Amino acid sequence: MLLPTLIFTLLALSSSLKLPPSFQKCNRKQPDFKECLLKAAQNGTAQLNRPVLKDFNIPNLEPVKVLEAIISSGTGPVQVEQMFRNCEVRGLYLVKFETFDWDFDAKSMHFRVFVSEVNLRCDYNLDGKVLLLPIRGTGLATIRLTNTTGAVEVKYEEVKKAHKTYAKFVSSKVIMDPKNVHFNFDNLFDGDKQLGDNINNVLNENWKEVFDDVHDGYSELVGQIFLQHMNILFSKASLEELLD
């Protein structure tokens, strides 16, 4: 699997701060528990662009800031390591949950989502080949995923604190299926505009072949973002407080 190295910048956590009262809770015994979960997930995610969340030490999801992400070469046409720094990921808070299932026995959650547009903006460093063509440069990269459906699985462990049970999320798996991916790498080949434009055009004309080869790396990036934010949110309320 082609996994990125990720370094996030997040607010310091404080277990003394609870979830905002605007976050919906669900009782696992209620007959419409599954429907309640779906609404609660949608309601909570939609709030993750509000400045007021700083008062609760919850990091904003718009944008997500990633200090570093290194996405390995693929096994096909993408023979270049993608080194990104100072990234901003925008659009994730607009995700729409289509399904949400919580398996208490397996200690896992599964959900299907749709997001109309996600934009990744980073400083980049590339030196390798794509589609047998050389690609080299440093500068600003923008990558846009449009109309993306996704399947997400997260697994957690139960941690006891002060006679209460908390969820600690330990792994994630994301499968993304965008309808289009647009790449733009500024300043390729030391600023040679003609060469740079040609390579960007080739990437975008063959976006599916390119993206599919490094899908796992980009999916892991999104999965780690989900994992980080879910751990923060679930550190602020026990499972008993959330579900009973």
Rosetta silent file (secondary structure, phi, psi, omega in degrees, C-alpha in Angstrom):
SEQUENCE: MLLPTLIFTLLALSSSLKLPPSFQKCNRKQPDFKECLLKAAQNGTAQLNRPVLKDFNIPNLEPVKVLEAIISSGTGPVQVEQMFRNCEVRGLYLVKFETFDWDFDAKSMHFRVFVSEVNLRCDYNLDGKVLLLPIRGTGLATIRLTNTTGAVEVKYEEVKKAHKTYAKFVSSKVIMDPKNVHFNFDNLFDGDKQLGDNINNVLNENWKEVFDDVHDGYSELVGQIFLQHMNILFSKASLEELLD
SCORE:     score description
SCORE:     0.000 S_00000001
   1 L     0.000  140.610 -178.042    0.000    0.000    0.000 S_00000001
   2 L   -94.933  101.936 -173.159    1.278    3.456   -0.846 S_00000001
   3 L  -108.466  141.184  177.231    0.954    5.435    2.362 S_00000001
   4 L   -86.067  150.676  166.712    1.793    9.089    2.928 S_00000001
   5 E   -86.152  128.583 -172.970    3.814   10.440    5.806 S_00000001
   6 E  -125.188  137.746  170.657    1.613   13.034    7.481 S_00000001
   7 E  -129.779  116.491 -177.246    2.259   15.775   10.003 S_00000001
   8 E  -100.298  156.191  168.799   -0.832   17.678   11.138 S_00000001
   9 L  -111.546  117.339 -176.760   -1.166   20.905   13.037 S_00000001
  10 L  -131.277  156.338  175.134   -3.945   20.618   15.615 S_00000001
  11 L   -68.211  151.059  175.552   -5.075   22.531   18.651 S_00000001
  12 L   -63.751  143.507 -178.154   -4.020   21.183   22.024 S_00000001
  13 L   -89.734  150.482  174.197   -6.605   18.887   23.540 S_00000001
  14 L  -138.916  113.475 -177.528   -8.286   19.432   26.868 S_00000001
  15 L   -68.480  -14.789 -179.652  -10.371   16.637   28.315 S_00000001
  16 L   -76.782  -15.491  179.626  -12.071   19.152   30.609 S_00000001
  17 L   -94.077  129.158 -177.076  -13.810   20.748   27.647 S_00000001
  18 L   -91.772  177.255  173.556  -16.947   18.979   26.487 S_00000001
  19 L   -67.718  147.843  174.687  -18.656   18.877   23.126 S_00000001
  20 L   -58.817  146.487 -179.373  -20.639   21.992   22.216 S_00000001
  21 L   -63.187  -17.562 -179.910  -24.328   21.665   23.162 S_00000001
  22 L   -75.561   -9.756  178.951  -25.240   22.067   19.479 S_00000001
  23 L   -80.442  126.296 -175.802  -23.810   18.603   18.728 S_00000001
  24 L   -75.068  142.455  175.901  -26.598   16.044   18.474 S_00000001
  25 L  -117.385  159.373 -178.441  -26.528   12.850   20.581 S_00000001
  26 L  -133.966  138.131  174.813  -28.315    9.523   20.045 S_00000001
  27 L   -90.066  124.813 -175.241  -29.508    6.876   22.491 S_00000001
  28 L   -63.506  -14.556 -179.825  -28.523    3.427   21.274 S_00000001
  29 L   -91.879   -8.969 -177.846  -31.867    2.054   22.561 S_00000001
  30 L   -72.113  144.500 -174.429  -34.061    4.408   20.552 S_00000001
  31 L   -62.531  -28.681 -179.514  -35.896    2.687   17.669 S_00000001
  32 L  -103.280   36.914 -175.633  -34.573    5.130   15.067 S_00000001
  33 H   -57.213  -43.882 -177.940  -30.978    4.940   16.312 S_00000001
  34 H   -62.886  -42.501  178.053  -29.504    4.377   12.839 S_00000001
  35 H   -66.241  -37.935  178.328  -31.355    7.374   11.405 S_00000001
  36 H   -63.593  -42.094  178.013  -30.306    9.474   14.401 S_00000001
  37 H   -57.964  -44.651 -179.007  -26.641    8.559   13.840 S_00000001
  38 H   -61.034  -44.774  179.381  -26.840    9.681   10.234 S_00000001
  39 H   -67.224  -39.624 -179.075  -28.353   13.025   11.221 S_00000001
  40 H   -65.706  -40.993  178.097  -25.882   13.504   14.082 S_00000001
  41 H   -62.604  -43.298  179.435  -22.887   12.835   11.822 S_00000001
  42 H   -66.174  -44.310 -179.159  -24.185   15.322    9.266 S_00000001
  43 H   -62.385  -45.188 -177.670  -25.044   17.905   11.913 S_00000001
  44 H   -68.098  -44.224 -178.855  -21.689   17.666   13.651 S_00000001
  45 H   -63.734  -38.577 -179.249  -19.550   17.757   10.510 S_00000001
  46 H   -63.872  -21.343 -179.258  -21.413   20.778    9.159 S_00000001
  47 L   -87.045   -6.328 -171.856  -20.435   22.705   12.308 S_00000001
  48 L   -80.641   20.481  171.472  -16.705   22.092   11.903 S_00000001
  49 L  -118.318   14.180 -174.646  -16.153   25.366   10.062 S_00000001
  50 L   -96.323  129.646  178.708  -17.290   27.579   12.946 S_00000001
  51 H   -58.683  -28.316 -177.628  -14.770   29.792   14.800 S_00000001
  52 H   -60.716  -20.729 -178.840  -16.681   29.204   18.066 S_00000001
  53 H   -65.103  -20.395  176.532  -15.273   25.663   18.139 S_00000001
  54 H   -60.047  -30.385  178.887  -11.935   27.132   19.254 S_00000001
  55 H   -66.087  -19.265  179.684  -13.581   27.714   22.634 S_00000001
  56 H  -108.514   11.031 -177.702  -13.946   23.929   22.904 S_00000001
  57 L    55.545   41.531  174.812  -10.452   23.135   21.546 S_00000001
  58 L  -109.729  120.439 -177.007  -11.925   21.527   18.432 S_00000001
  59 L   -68.685  145.422 -179.865   -9.856   22.206   15.281 S_00000001
  60 L   -70.181  140.956  176.663  -11.590   23.743   12.308 S_00000001
  61 L   -92.528    1.349 -179.728  -12.253   21.481    9.331 S_00000001
  62 L  -139.351   96.744   -1.682  -12.185   24.469    6.947 S_00000001
  63 L   -90.573  167.330  165.166   -9.400   24.454    6.144 S_00000001
  64 E   -88.407  131.074  179.288   -7.535   21.436    7.458 S_00000001
  65 E  -104.833  126.933  179.469   -3.851   22.311    7.725 S_00000001
  66 E  -120.888  118.481 -176.815   -1.299   19.598    7.029 S_00000001
  67 E   -69.140  -36.613 -177.297    2.326   20.531    7.605 S_00000001
  68 E  -154.357  139.100  172.997    3.720   17.694    5.510 S_00000001
  69 E  -144.222  125.225  178.464    2.468   14.823    3.357 S_00000001
  70 E  -115.815  113.915 -178.574    4.692   12.502    1.350 S_00000001
  71 E  -105.377  121.505 -172.407    2.837   10.307   -1.138 S_00000001
  72 L   -68.453  163.698  173.689    4.926    7.474   -2.533 S_00000001
  73 L   -58.930  153.034  174.803    5.395    6.554   -6.170 S_00000001
  74 L   -83.303 -170.134  177.426    2.758    4.352   -7.724 S_00000001
  75 L  -107.416    1.463 -179.105    3.279    0.982   -9.347 S_00000001
  76 L  -124.324 -114.858 -172.298    2.199    2.173  -12.799 S_00000001
  77 L   -75.729  -16.608 -175.589    2.444    5.533  -14.572 S_00000001
  78 E   -99.290   92.522 -179.878    3.311    7.660  -11.505 S_00000001
  79 E  -105.818   59.117  179.006    7.009    7.091  -10.876 S_00000001
  80 L  -153.981  136.698  174.119    7.596   10.100   -8.660 S_00000001
  81 L   -81.076  127.985 -178.996    7.404   10.729   -4.934 S_00000001
  82 E   -96.855  112.390 -179.721    5.086   13.642   -4.203 S_00000001
  83 E  -105.539  116.505 -178.382    6.417   15.773   -1.364 S_00000001
  84 E  -117.180  142.728  175.019    3.924   18.338   -0.063 S_00000001
  85 E  -136.949  158.146  174.836    4.346   20.954    2.678 S_00000001
  86 E    51.974   51.864 -175.142    2.208   23.697    4.209 S_00000001
  87 E   -87.528  148.192  167.128   -1.003   22.187    2.855 S_00000001
  88 E  -124.669  127.493  177.380   -4.541   23.452    3.171 S_00000001
  89 E  -110.482  120.443 -176.701   -7.402   21.054    2.452 S_00000001
  90 E  -119.359  145.870  174.082  -10.735   22.780    1.827 S_00000001
  91 L   108.549  -12.511 -174.823  -14.240   21.459    1.300 S_00000001
  92 H   -67.336  -29.139 -178.067  -14.347   18.454    3.645 S_00000001
  93 H   -68.802  -13.811  178.435  -16.830   20.065    6.037 S_00000001
  94 H   -88.895    8.978 -179.463  -19.377   20.035    3.182 S_00000001
  95 L   -59.566  141.178  176.797  -19.361   16.237    3.098 S_00000001
  96 E  -110.149  123.747  178.641  -22.799   14.631    2.847 S_00000001
  97 E   -84.162  123.872  178.261  -23.328   11.372    4.731 S_00000001
  98 E   -94.199  -36.515  174.502  -25.371    8.864    2.737 S_00000001
  99 E  -142.385  156.318  175.889  -25.163    6.004    5.259 S_00000001
 100 E  -152.001  116.816 -179.778  -23.716    5.621    8.759 S_00000001
 101 E  -123.548  135.344  178.775  -23.421    2.285   10.595 S_00000001
 102 E  -119.433  115.319  179.611  -21.925    1.704   14.043 S_00000001
 103 E  -101.469  102.586 -176.077  -20.975   -1.893   14.890 S_00000001
 104 L   -69.633  -34.240 -179.885  -20.468   -2.019   18.663 S_00000001
 105 L   -67.337  -43.265 -179.176  -19.318   -5.651   18.665 S_00000001
 106 L   -84.870   -6.238 -176.583  -16.631   -5.065   16.023 S_00000001
 107 L    52.124   56.328 -178.903  -15.811   -1.609   17.446 S_00000001
 108 E  -147.026  157.931  173.851  -16.031   -0.059   14.012 S_00000001
 109 E  -126.421  142.707  177.711  -17.967    2.529   12.040 S_00000001
 110 E  -130.150  130.624  175.803  -18.773    2.411    8.335 S_00000001
 111 E  -146.473  149.176  175.392  -20.129    5.316    6.348 S_00000001
 112 E  -108.655  138.351 -173.804  -20.646    6.332    2.757 S_00000001
 113 E  -135.310  164.437  172.767  -20.184    9.975    1.837 S_00000001
 114 E  -138.905  135.881  175.266  -20.364   12.412   -1.048 S_00000001
 115 E  -137.305  130.141 -172.145  -18.505   15.701   -1.351 S_00000001
 116 E   -70.597  -35.682 -179.102  -18.921   18.013   -4.324 S_00000001
 117 E  -156.863  131.722  173.336  -15.429   19.521   -4.276 S_00000001
 118 E  -125.151  130.193 -179.488  -12.234   19.091   -2.278 S_00000001
 119 E  -117.895  129.434  176.871   -9.255   21.357   -2.910 S_00000001
 120 E  -113.420  124.064 -177.858   -5.692   20.591   -1.843 S_00000001
 121 E  -128.416  118.574 -172.385   -3.220   23.488   -1.989 S_00000001
 122 E  -144.960  158.818  160.761    0.410   22.820   -1.026 S_00000001
 123 E   -77.724  137.565 -174.836    4.017   23.690   -1.619 S_00000001
 124 E  -127.426  161.712  171.624    5.395   20.763   -3.626 S_00000001
 125 E  -142.836  120.884 -178.137    8.662   19.130   -4.643 S_00000001
 126 E  -131.068  143.290  171.921    8.729   16.622   -7.523 S_00000001
 127 E  -160.610   98.084 -177.760   11.500   14.857   -9.405 S_00000001
 128 E  -178.890 -142.958 -179.808   10.617   11.733  -11.363 S_00000001
 129 E  -136.957  145.556  172.413    8.409   10.549  -14.211 S_00000001
 130 E  -132.162  127.290 -178.121    4.683   10.458  -14.942 S_00000001
 131 L    53.406   39.881  178.747    3.368    8.527  -17.960 S_00000001
 132 L    69.975    2.348  178.970    7.027    7.997  -18.962 S_00000001
 133 E  -100.118  140.666  177.686    7.538   11.785  -19.149 S_00000001
 134 E   -66.955  143.946  174.286    9.967   13.593  -16.838 S_00000001
 135 E  -139.434  127.487 -175.852    8.419   15.859  -14.211 S_00000001
 136 E  -151.316  138.792  175.621   10.514   18.105  -11.989 S_00000001
 137 E   163.511  167.552  171.598    9.912   21.255  -10.013 S_00000001
 138 E  -135.640  143.110 -179.286    9.185   23.073   -6.783 S_00000001
 139 E   162.007 -147.234 -178.027    6.389   25.554   -6.251 S_00000001
 140 E  -102.615  129.345  176.742    2.668   25.691   -5.552 S_00000001
 141 E  -113.635  139.146  171.417    0.413   22.735   -6.347 S_00000001
 142 E  -127.417  130.246 -179.433   -3.382   22.770   -6.469 S_00000001
 143 E  -128.876  125.941 -176.554   -5.343   19.532   -6.787 S_00000001
 144 E  -120.647  123.621  174.689   -9.135   19.532   -7.074 S_00000001
 145 E  -103.753  129.084 -174.977  -11.362   16.469   -6.671 S_00000001
 146 E  -116.693  136.747  175.415  -14.906   16.910   -7.997 S_00000001
 147 E    48.943   63.586 -175.128  -18.090   14.995   -7.129 S_00000001
 148 E   -99.256  126.989  168.703  -16.358   12.370   -5.029 S_00000001
 149 E   -98.329  149.023 -177.605  -18.119    9.419   -3.446 S_00000001
 150 E  -146.549  148.046  172.578  -16.327    7.629   -0.666 S_00000001
 151 E  -115.814  126.737 -173.991  -16.580    4.582    1.576 S_00000001
 152 E  -124.595  134.258  171.494  -14.970    4.989    4.997 S_00000001
 153 E  -125.931  129.425  174.598  -14.261    2.455    7.735 S_00000001
 154 E  -125.669  141.868  178.286  -12.786    3.458   11.094 S_00000001
 155 E  -119.034  149.177 -176.249  -11.927    1.129   13.961 S_00000001
 156 E  -138.210  163.429  171.579  -11.526    2.034   17.599 S_00000001
 157 E  -112.817  151.680  176.405  -10.490    0.679   20.972 S_00000001
 158 E   -92.811  129.752 -178.266  -12.386    1.241   24.195 S_00000001
 159 E  -120.889  129.252 -179.800  -10.421    3.116   26.868 S_00000001
 160 E   -91.144  129.930  175.845  -11.582    3.369   30.485 S_00000001
 161 E  -141.182  121.736  176.766  -11.189    6.700   32.271 S_00000001
 162 L    50.665   47.705  176.892  -12.749    7.527   35.636 S_00000001
 163 L    66.359   17.425  176.343  -15.241    4.650   35.342 S_00000001
 164 E  -123.471  161.045 -176.212  -16.337    5.794   31.885 S_00000001
 165 E  -111.163  127.320  178.705  -15.642    4.369   28.422 S_00000001
 166 E  -118.371  151.273  176.793  -14.079    6.429   25.641 S_00000001
 167 E   -94.725  127.224  173.208  -13.451    5.537   22.005 S_00000001
 168 E  -114.408  113.032 -176.403   -9.883    5.823   20.730 S_00000001
 169 E   -80.022  130.429 -170.426   -9.792    5.510   16.942 S_00000001
 170 E  -118.552  -18.134  179.965   -6.805    3.510   15.759 S_00000001
 171 E  -154.616  156.264  178.368   -7.218    2.851   12.033 S_00000001
 172 E  -144.105  150.571  174.425   -9.063    4.063    8.978 S_00000001
 173 E  -137.333  126.675 -176.898   -9.661    2.842    5.451 S_00000001
 174 E  -126.706  133.977  171.078  -10.981    5.129    2.720 S_00000001
 175 E  -118.673  119.874 -177.504  -11.942    4.341   -0.867 S_00000001
 176 E  -111.056  141.670  178.225  -12.509    7.445   -3.001 S_00000001
 177 E  -133.940   83.902  178.632  -14.152    7.613   -6.418 S_00000001
 178 L   -78.638  150.776  175.504  -13.974   11.146   -7.867 S_00000001
 179 L   -82.015  -19.019  176.775  -15.669   12.005  -11.142 S_00000001
 180 E  -161.533  146.320  172.387  -12.759   14.261  -12.029 S_00000001
 181 E  -130.123  129.615  179.638   -9.360   15.271  -10.659 S_00000001
 182 E  -116.078  126.571 -179.959   -7.610   18.438  -11.839 S_00000001
 183 E  -108.708  141.731  169.087   -3.882   18.925  -11.248 S_00000001
 184 E  -146.281  115.612  177.022   -1.885   22.130  -11.510 S_00000001
 185 E  -110.831  110.520  177.278    1.792   22.329  -10.585 S_00000001
 186 L   -74.520  152.961  169.963    3.222   25.835  -10.896 S_00000001
 187 L    64.374   33.316  173.049    6.873   26.438  -11.738 S_00000001
 188 E   -68.917  149.999  176.388    7.695   23.067  -13.272 S_00000001
 189 H    52.709   49.436  176.658   11.085   22.782  -14.981 S_00000001
 190 H    57.105   33.714  175.407   12.444   25.944  -13.328 S_00000001
 191 H    87.965    9.860  176.786    9.533   28.021  -14.577 S_00000001
 192 L   -69.895  102.967 -171.708    9.552   26.902  -18.226 S_00000001
 193 H   -62.697  -41.804 -177.480    5.902   27.745  -18.962 S_00000001
 194 H   -63.779  -47.759  178.512    5.596   25.745  -22.170 S_00000001
 195 H   -63.643  -42.820 -179.552    6.992   22.548  -20.656 S_00000001
 196 H   -62.829  -44.980  178.647    5.002   23.070  -17.462 S_00000001
 197 H   -62.495  -39.759  179.750    1.735   23.664  -19.303 S_00000001
 198 H   -61.850  -44.996 -179.425    2.333   20.584  -21.445 S_00000001
 199 H   -66.498  -42.896  177.955    2.869   18.333  -18.413 S_00000001
 200 H   -60.910  -39.543  177.755   -0.160   19.755  -16.581 S_00000001
 201 H   -63.840  -41.836  178.678   -2.261   19.154  -19.694 S_00000001
 202 H   -62.898  -43.237  178.744   -1.037   15.557  -19.927 S_00000001
 203 H   -58.949  -43.623 -175.481   -1.859   14.984  -16.246 S_00000001
 204 H   -77.643  -28.983  175.145   -5.375   16.333  -16.676 S_00000001
 205 H   -71.424  -24.961 -178.567   -6.059   14.508  -19.930 S_00000001
 206 L  -119.631   34.048 -171.324   -5.062   11.268  -18.191 S_00000001
 207 H   -57.451  -39.124 -175.540   -6.275   12.179  -14.702 S_00000001
 208 H   -68.028  -44.133  178.399   -7.958    8.845  -13.966 S_00000001
 209 H   -62.226  -40.668  179.912   -4.942    6.733  -14.853 S_00000001
 210 H   -67.769  -50.788 -175.859   -2.715    9.057  -12.807 S_00000001
 211 H   -65.601  -41.075 -179.019   -5.012    9.294   -9.775 S_00000001
 212 H   -59.445  -32.028 -177.689   -5.812    5.580   -9.684 S_00000001
 213 H   -71.695  -26.258 -179.678   -2.098    4.786   -9.427 S_00000001
 214 L  -119.579   20.311 -179.223   -1.691    6.899   -6.257 S_00000001
 215 H   -53.048  -43.892 -175.104   -5.252    6.519   -4.953 S_00000001
 216 H   -61.419  -38.026 -179.864   -4.106    4.804   -1.756 S_00000001
 217 H   -66.201  -46.696  179.105   -1.858    7.693   -0.768 S_00000001
 218 H   -68.016  -36.237  178.093   -4.505   10.373   -1.220 S_00000001
 219 H   -66.244  -38.437  177.270   -7.129    8.172    0.450 S_00000001
 220 H   -64.574  -36.706  176.187   -4.845    7.648    3.431 S_00000001
 221 H   -58.679  -49.103  179.213   -4.452   11.420    3.707 S_00000001
 222 H   -65.310  -39.802  178.966   -8.232   11.856    3.921 S_00000001
 223 H   -62.141  -39.490  178.511   -8.519    8.882    6.281 S_00000001
 224 H   -68.153  -34.324  175.588   -5.985   10.362    8.671 S_00000001
 225 H   -62.893  -47.171  176.098   -7.882   13.657    8.675 S_00000001
 226 H   -57.001  -46.299 -175.584  -11.073   11.789    9.652 S_00000001
 227 H   -62.402  -45.774 -179.283   -9.164    9.840   12.310 S_00000001
 228 H   -60.671  -47.789 -176.479   -7.574   12.916   13.891 S_00000001
 229 H   -70.512  -37.062  178.747  -10.826   14.851   14.122 S_00000001
 230 H   -66.558  -37.290  177.354  -12.866   11.889   15.374 S_00000001
 231 H   -64.105  -38.062  177.888  -10.351   11.252   18.150 S_00000001
 232 H   -66.652  -47.779 -178.328  -10.623   14.860   19.253 S_00000001
 233 H   -62.478  -43.801 -175.935  -14.415   14.858   19.195 S_00000001
 234 H   -80.327   -8.629  173.283  -14.755   11.516   20.984 S_00000001
 235 L   -76.674  -12.787 -173.694  -12.199   12.500   23.643 S_00000001
 236 L   -97.959   -3.818  177.841  -14.703   15.070   24.902 S_00000001
 237 L  -152.994  136.192  177.459  -17.570   12.716   25.725 S_00000001
 238 L   -73.261  163.436  177.135  -17.719    9.134   26.941 S_00000001
 239 H   -64.112  -32.446  176.414  -19.696    6.529   25.052 S_00000001
 240 H   -63.761  -41.845  179.727  -22.119    6.464   27.973 S_00000001
 241 H   -67.902  -34.425 -177.126  -22.693   10.210   27.619 S_00000001
 242 H   -79.816  -32.189 -165.034  -23.135    9.949   23.860 S_00000001
 243 H  -119.854  -12.290 -176.257  -25.259    6.830   23.632 S_00000001
 244 L  -110.923    0.000    0.000  -27.152    6.184   26.897 S_00000001
